[in-house]
PDB file of C-alpha atoms in Angstrom:
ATOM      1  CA  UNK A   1       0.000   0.000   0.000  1.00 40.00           C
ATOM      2  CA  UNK A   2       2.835   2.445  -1.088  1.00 42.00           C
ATOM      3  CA  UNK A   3      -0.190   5.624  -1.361  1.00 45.00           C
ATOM      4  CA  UNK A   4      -2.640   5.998  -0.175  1.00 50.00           C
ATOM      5  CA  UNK A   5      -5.965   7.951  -2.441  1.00 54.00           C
ATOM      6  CA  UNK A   6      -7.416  10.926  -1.219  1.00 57.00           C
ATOM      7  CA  UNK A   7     -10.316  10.644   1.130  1.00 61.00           C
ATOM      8  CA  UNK A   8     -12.615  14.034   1.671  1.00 64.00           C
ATOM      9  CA  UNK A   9     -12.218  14.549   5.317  1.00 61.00           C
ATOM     10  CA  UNK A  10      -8.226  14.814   4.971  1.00 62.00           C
ATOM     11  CA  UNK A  11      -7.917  17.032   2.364  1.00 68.00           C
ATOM     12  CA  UNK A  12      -7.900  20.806   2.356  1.00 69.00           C
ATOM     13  CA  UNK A  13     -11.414  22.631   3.206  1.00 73.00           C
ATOM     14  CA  UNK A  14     -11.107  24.310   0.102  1.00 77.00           C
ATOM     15  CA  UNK A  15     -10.770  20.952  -1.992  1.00 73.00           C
ATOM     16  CA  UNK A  16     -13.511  20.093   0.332  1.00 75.00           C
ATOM     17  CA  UNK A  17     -15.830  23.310  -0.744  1.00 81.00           C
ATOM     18  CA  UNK A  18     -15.299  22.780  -4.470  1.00 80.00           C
ATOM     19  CA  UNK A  19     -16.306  19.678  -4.649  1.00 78.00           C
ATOM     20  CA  UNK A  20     -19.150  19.234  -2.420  1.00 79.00           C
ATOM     21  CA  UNK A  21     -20.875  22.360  -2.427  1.00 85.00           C
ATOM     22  CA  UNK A  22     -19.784  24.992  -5.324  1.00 87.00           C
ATOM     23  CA  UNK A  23     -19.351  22.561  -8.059  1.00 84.00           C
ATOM     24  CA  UNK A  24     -22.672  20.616  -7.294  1.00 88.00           C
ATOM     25  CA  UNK A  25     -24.547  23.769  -7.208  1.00 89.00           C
ATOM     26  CA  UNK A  26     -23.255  25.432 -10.745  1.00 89.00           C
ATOM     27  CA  UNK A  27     -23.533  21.678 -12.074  1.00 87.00           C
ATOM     28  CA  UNK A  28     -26.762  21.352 -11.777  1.00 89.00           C
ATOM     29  CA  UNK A  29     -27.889  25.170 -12.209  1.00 89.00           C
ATOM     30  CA  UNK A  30     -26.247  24.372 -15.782  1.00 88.00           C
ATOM     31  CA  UNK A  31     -27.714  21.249 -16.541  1.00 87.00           C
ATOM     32  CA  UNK A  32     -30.988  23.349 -15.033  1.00 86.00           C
ATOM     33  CA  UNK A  33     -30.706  26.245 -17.538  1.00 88.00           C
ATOM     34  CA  UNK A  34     -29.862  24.313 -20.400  1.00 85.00           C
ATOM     35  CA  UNK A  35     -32.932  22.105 -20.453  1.00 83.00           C
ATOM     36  CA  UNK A  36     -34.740  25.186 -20.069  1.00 82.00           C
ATOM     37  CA  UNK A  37     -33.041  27.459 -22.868  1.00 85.00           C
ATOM     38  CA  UNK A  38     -32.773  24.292 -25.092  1.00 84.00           C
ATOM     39  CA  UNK A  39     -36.302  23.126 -24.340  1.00 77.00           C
ATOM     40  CA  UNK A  40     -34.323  19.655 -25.154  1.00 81.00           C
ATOM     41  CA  UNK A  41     -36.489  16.825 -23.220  1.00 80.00           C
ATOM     42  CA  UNK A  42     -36.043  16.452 -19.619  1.00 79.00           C
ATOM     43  CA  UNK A  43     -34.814  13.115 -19.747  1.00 81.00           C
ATOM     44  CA  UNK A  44     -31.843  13.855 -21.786  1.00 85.00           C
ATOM     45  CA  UNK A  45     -29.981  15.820 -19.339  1.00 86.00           C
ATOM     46  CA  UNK A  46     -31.092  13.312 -16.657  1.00 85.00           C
ATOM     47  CA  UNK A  47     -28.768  10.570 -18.506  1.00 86.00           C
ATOM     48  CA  UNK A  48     -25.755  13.165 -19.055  1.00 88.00           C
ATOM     49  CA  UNK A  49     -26.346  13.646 -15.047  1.00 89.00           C
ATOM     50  CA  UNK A  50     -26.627   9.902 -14.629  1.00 88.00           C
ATOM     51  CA  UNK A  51     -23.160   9.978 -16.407  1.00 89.00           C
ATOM     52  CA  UNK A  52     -20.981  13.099 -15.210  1.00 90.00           C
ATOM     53  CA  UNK A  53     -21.412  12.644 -11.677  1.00 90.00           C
ATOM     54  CA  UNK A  54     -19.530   9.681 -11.408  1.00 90.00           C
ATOM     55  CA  UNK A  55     -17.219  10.728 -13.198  1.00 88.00           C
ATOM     56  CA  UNK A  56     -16.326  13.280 -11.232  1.00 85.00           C
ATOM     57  CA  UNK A  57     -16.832  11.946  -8.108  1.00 85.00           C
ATOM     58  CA  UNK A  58     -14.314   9.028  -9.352  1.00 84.00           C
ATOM     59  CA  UNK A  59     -12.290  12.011 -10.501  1.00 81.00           C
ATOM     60  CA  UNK A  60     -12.121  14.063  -7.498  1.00 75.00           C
ATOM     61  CA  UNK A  61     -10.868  10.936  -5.628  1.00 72.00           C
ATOM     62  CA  UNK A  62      -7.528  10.771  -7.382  1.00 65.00           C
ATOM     63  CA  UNK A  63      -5.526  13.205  -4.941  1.00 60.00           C
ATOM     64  CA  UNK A  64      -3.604  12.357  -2.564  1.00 51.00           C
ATOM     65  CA  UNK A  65      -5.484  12.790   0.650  1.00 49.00           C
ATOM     66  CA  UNK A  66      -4.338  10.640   3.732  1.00 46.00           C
ATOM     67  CA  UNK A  67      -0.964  11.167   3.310  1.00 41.00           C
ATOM     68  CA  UNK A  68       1.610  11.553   0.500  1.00 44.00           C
ATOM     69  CA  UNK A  69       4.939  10.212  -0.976  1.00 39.00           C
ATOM     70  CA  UNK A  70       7.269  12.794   0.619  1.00 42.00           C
ATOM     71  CA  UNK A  71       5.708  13.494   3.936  1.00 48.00           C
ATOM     72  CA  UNK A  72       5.810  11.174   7.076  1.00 47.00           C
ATOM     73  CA  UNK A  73       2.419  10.551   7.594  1.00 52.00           C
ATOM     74  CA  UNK A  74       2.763   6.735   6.099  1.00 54.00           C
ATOM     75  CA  UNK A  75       5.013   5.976   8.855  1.00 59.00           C
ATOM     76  CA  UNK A  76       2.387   7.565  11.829  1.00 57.00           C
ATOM     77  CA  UNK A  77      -0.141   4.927  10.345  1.00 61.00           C
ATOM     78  CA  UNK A  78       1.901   1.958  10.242  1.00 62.00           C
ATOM     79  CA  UNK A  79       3.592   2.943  13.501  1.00 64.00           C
ATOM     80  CA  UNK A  80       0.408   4.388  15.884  1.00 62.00           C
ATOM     81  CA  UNK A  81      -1.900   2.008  17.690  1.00 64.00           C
ATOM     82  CA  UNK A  82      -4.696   4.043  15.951  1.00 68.00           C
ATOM     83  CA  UNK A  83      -3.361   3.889  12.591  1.00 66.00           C
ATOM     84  CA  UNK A  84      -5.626   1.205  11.500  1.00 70.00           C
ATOM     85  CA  UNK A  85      -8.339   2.672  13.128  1.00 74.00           C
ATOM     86  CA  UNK A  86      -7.625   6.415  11.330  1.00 72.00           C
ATOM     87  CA  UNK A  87      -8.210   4.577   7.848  1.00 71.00           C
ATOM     88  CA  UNK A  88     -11.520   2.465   8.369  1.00 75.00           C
ATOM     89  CA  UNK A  89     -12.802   5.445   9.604  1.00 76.00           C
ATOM     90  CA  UNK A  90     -11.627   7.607   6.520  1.00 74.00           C
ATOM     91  CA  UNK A  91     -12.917   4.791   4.239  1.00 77.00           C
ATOM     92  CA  UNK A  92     -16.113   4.339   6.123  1.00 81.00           C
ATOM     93  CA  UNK A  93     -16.651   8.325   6.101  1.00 80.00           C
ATOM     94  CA  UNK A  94     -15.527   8.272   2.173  1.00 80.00           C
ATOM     95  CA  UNK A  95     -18.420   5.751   1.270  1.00 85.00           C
ATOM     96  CA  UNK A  96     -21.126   7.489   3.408  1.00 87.00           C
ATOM     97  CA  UNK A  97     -20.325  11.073   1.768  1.00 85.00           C
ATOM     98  CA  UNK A  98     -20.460   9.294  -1.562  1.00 88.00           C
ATOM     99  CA  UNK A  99     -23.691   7.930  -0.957  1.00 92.00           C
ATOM    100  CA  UNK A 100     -25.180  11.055   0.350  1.00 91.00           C
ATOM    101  CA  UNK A 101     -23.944  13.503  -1.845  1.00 90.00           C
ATOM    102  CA  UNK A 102     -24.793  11.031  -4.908  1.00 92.00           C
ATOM    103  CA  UNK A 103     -28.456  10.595  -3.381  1.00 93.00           C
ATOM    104  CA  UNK A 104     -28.679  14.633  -3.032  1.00 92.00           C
ATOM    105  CA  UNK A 105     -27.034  15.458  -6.252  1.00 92.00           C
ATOM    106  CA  UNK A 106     -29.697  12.827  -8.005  1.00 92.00           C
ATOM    107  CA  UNK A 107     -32.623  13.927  -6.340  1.00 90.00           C
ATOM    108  CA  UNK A 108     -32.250  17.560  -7.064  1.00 90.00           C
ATOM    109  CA  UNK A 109     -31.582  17.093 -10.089  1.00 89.00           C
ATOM    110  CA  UNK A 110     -33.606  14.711 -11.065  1.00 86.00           C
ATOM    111  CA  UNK A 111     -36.803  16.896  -9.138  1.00 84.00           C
ATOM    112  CA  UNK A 112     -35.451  19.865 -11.384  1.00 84.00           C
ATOM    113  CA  UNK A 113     -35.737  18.606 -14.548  1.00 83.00           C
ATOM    114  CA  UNK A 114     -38.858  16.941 -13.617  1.00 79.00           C
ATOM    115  CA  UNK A 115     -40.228  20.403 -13.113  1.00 79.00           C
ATOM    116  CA  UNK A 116     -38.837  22.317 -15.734  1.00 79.00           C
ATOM    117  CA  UNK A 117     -40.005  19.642 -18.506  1.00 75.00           C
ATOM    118  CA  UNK A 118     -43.085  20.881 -20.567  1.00 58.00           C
ATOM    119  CA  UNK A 119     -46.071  18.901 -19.095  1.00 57.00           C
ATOM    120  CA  UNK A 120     -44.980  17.117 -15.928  1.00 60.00           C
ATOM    121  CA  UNK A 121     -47.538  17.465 -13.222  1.00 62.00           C
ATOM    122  CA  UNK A 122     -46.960  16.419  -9.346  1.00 59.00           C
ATOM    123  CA  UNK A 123     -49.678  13.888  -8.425  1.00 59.00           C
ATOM    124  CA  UNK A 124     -49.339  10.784  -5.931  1.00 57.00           C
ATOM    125  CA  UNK A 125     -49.146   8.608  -9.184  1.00 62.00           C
ATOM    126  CA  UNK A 126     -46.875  10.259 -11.362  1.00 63.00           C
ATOM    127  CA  UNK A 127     -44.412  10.524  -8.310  1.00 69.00           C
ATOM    128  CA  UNK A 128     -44.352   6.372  -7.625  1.00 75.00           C
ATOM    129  CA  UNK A 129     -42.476   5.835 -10.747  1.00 79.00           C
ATOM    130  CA  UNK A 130     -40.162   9.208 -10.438  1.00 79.00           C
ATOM    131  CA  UNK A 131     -39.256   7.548  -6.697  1.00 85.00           C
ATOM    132  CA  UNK A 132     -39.013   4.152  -8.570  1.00 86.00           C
ATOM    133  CA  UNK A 133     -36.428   6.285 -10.804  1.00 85.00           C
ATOM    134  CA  UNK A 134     -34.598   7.570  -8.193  1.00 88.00           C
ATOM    135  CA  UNK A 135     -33.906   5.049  -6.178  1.00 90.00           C
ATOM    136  CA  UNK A 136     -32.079   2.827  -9.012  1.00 90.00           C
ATOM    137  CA  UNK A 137     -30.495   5.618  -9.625  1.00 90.00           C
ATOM    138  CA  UNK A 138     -29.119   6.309  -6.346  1.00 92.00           C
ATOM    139  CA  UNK A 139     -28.155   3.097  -5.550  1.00 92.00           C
ATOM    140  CA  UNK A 140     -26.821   1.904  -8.730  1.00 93.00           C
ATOM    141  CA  UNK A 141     -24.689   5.773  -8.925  1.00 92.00           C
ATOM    142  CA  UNK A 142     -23.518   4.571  -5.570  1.00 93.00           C
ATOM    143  CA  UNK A 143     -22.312   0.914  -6.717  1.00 92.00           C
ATOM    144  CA  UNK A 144     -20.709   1.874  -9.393  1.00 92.00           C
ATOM    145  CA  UNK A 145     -18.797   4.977  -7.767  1.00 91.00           C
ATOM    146  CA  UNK A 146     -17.483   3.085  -4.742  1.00 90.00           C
ATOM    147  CA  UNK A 147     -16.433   0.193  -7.716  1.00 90.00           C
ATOM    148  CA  UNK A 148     -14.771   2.423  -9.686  1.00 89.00           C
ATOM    149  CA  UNK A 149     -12.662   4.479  -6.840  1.00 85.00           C
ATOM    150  CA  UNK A 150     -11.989   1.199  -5.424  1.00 84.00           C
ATOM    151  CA  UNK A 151     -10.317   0.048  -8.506  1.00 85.00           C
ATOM    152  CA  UNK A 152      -8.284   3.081  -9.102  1.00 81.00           C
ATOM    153  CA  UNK A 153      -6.260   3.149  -5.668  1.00 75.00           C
ATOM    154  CA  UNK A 154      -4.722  -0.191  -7.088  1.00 77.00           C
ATOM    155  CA  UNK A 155      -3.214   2.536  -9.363  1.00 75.00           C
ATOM    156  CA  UNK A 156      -0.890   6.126  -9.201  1.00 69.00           C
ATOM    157  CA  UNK A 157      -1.455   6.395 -12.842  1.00 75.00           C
ATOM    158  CA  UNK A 158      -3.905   9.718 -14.232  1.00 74.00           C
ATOM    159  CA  UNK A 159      -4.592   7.484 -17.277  1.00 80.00           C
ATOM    160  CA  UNK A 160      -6.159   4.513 -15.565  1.00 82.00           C
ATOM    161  CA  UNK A 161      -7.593   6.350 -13.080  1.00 79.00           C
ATOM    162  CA  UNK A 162      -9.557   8.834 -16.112  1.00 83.00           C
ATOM    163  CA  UNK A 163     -10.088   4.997 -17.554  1.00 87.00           C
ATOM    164  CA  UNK A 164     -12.042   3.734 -14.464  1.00 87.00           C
ATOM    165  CA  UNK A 165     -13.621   7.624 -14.383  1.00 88.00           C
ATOM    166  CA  UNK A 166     -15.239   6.300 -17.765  1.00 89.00           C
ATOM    167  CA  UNK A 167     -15.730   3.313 -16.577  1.00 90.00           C
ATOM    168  CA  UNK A 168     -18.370   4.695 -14.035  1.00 91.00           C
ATOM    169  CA  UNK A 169     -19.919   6.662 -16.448  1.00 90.00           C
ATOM    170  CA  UNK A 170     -20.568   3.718 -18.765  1.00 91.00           C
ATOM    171  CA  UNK A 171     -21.796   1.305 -16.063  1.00 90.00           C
ATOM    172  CA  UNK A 172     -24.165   4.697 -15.130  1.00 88.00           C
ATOM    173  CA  UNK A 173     -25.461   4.162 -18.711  1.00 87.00           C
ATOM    174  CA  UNK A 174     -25.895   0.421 -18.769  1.00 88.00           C
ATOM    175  CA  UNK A 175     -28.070   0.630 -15.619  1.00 87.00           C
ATOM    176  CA  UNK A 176     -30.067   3.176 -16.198  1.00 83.00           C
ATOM    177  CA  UNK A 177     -31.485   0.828 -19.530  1.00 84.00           C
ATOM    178  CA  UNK A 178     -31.791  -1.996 -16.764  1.00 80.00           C
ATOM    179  CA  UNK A 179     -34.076   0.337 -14.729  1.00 80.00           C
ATOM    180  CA  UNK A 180     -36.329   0.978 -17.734  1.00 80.00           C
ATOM    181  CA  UNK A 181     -36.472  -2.747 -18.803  1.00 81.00           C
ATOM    182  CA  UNK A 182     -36.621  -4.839 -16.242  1.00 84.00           C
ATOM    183  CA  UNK A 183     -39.638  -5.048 -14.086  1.00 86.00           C
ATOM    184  CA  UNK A 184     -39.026  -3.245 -10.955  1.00 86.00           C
ATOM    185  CA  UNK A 185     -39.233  -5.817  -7.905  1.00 86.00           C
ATOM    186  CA  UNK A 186     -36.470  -7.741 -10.084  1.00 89.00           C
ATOM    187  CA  UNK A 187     -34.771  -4.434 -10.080  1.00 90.00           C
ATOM    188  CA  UNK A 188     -35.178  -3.576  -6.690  1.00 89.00           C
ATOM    189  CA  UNK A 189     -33.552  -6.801  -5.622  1.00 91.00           C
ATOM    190  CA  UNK A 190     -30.462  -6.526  -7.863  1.00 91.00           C
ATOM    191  CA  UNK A 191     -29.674  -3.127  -6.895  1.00 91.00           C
ATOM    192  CA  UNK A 192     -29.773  -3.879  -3.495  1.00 92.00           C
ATOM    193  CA  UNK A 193     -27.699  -7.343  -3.740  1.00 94.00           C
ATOM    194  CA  UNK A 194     -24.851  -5.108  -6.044  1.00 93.00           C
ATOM    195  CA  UNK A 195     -24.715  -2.221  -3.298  1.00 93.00           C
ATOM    196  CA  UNK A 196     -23.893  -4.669  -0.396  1.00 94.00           C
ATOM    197  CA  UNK A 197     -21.488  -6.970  -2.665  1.00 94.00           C
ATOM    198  CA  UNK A 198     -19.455  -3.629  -3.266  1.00 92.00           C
ATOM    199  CA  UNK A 199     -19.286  -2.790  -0.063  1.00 90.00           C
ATOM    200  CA  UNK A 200     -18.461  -6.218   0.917  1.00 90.00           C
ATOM    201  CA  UNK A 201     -15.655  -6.303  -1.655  1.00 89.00           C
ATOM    202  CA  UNK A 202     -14.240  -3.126  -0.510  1.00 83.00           C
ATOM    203  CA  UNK A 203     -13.927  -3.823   3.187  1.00 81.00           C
ATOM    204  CA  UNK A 204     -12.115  -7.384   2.322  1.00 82.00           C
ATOM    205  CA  UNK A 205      -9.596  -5.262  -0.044  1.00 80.00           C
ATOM    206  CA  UNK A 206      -9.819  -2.794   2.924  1.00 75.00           C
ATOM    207  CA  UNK A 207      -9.039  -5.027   5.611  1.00 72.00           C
ATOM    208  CA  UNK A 208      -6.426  -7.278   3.022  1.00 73.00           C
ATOM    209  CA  UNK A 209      -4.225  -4.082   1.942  1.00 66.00           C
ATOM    210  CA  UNK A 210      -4.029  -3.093   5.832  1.00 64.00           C
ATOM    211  CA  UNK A 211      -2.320  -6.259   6.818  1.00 59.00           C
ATOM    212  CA  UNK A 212      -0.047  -5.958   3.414  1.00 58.00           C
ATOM    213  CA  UNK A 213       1.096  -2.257   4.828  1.00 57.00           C
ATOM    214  CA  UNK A 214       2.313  -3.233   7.827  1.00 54.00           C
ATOM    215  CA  UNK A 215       4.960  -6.203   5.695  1.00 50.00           C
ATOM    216  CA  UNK A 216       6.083  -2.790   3.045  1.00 49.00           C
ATOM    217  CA  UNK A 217       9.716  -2.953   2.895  1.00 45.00           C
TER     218      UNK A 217
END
């Protein structure tokens, strides 16, 4: 584990304002005022939102964060009793911002382009399947995030971490045709089974790269 990637809550607060808060908001007041000036359908800036985001949250994960090549921060981890500790929580924290952020990001933008759309009207039954939307959405944006980051910090390389950036995207794509095509309980079930098999995978690589950090030479 020669590097560890960035993780939000150690990097700067001004990393941490970009990415969470400025470039959300002027993300999706673009995406907001070009379905409006375009009058382009709704549902085709939903997919280029179902698309970018992970992208950039895959993206924004690729500086160094924890600690870095030339400072002794490495050694404080390997060395500390809460070392270990100071890393599950910064991975735990990572995936729960992820999550949360993706969820926000969806739903407002989803909820805005819902609105601005020619037509749409709020009733109890055109919101099931918009919540039916969403929720794939949500947790499919989060599976395929988490995947993506987790498979570029087996990498220092800018190339193959844009490549799993893309990769994101695409997967983004692919499941948003599942959600339209496959009846929903099905759906519902997958979804849920590929969240937690993520999240399994990434706290065995977690817990498996830990004990490989402490045998570096």
């Amino acid at each position: 584990m020669k590097i560890l990637k960035c993780y939000l809550a150690y990097t700067q607060k001004t990393y941490r304002l970009v990415m969470l808060i400025l470039f959300p908001i002027l993300f999706l007041a673009g995406l907001c005022m070009l379905c409006y000036f375009t009058k382009w359908p709704g549902i085709f800036w939903w997919v280029w939102l179902l698309m970018i985001w992970p992208v950039v949250m895959v993206k924004g994960d690729y500086f160094d964060g924890l600690y870095r090549i030339r400072e002794n921060s490495l050694e404080y981890v390997k060395s500390s009793g809460r070392g270990v500790r100071l890393v599950k929580n910064a991975v735990l924290g990572d995936g729960i911002q992820k999550f949360l952020w993706t969820a926000l990001v969806y739903g407002a933008g989803y909820a805005l382009l819902y609105l601005l759309d020619v037509g749409n009207s709020v009733s109890a039954e055109s919101m099931t399947p918009v919540l039916y939307i969403l929720t794939m959405a949500v947790l499919y944006g989060f599976g395929n995030i988490l995947l993506c980051t987790m498979i570029s910090r087996f990498f220092t390389i800018f190339s193959i971490n844009l490549f799993c950036a893309y990769g994101a995207a695409i997967l983004a794509l692919g499941f948003w045709i599942l959600t339209i095509s496959v009846a929903p309980a099905v759906n519902i079930a997958a979804a849920a089974v590929y969240v937690l098999a993520v999240c399994g995978v990434n706290g065995y690589v977690l817990k498996k790269k830990m004990g490989e950090m402490y045998h570096d030479q």
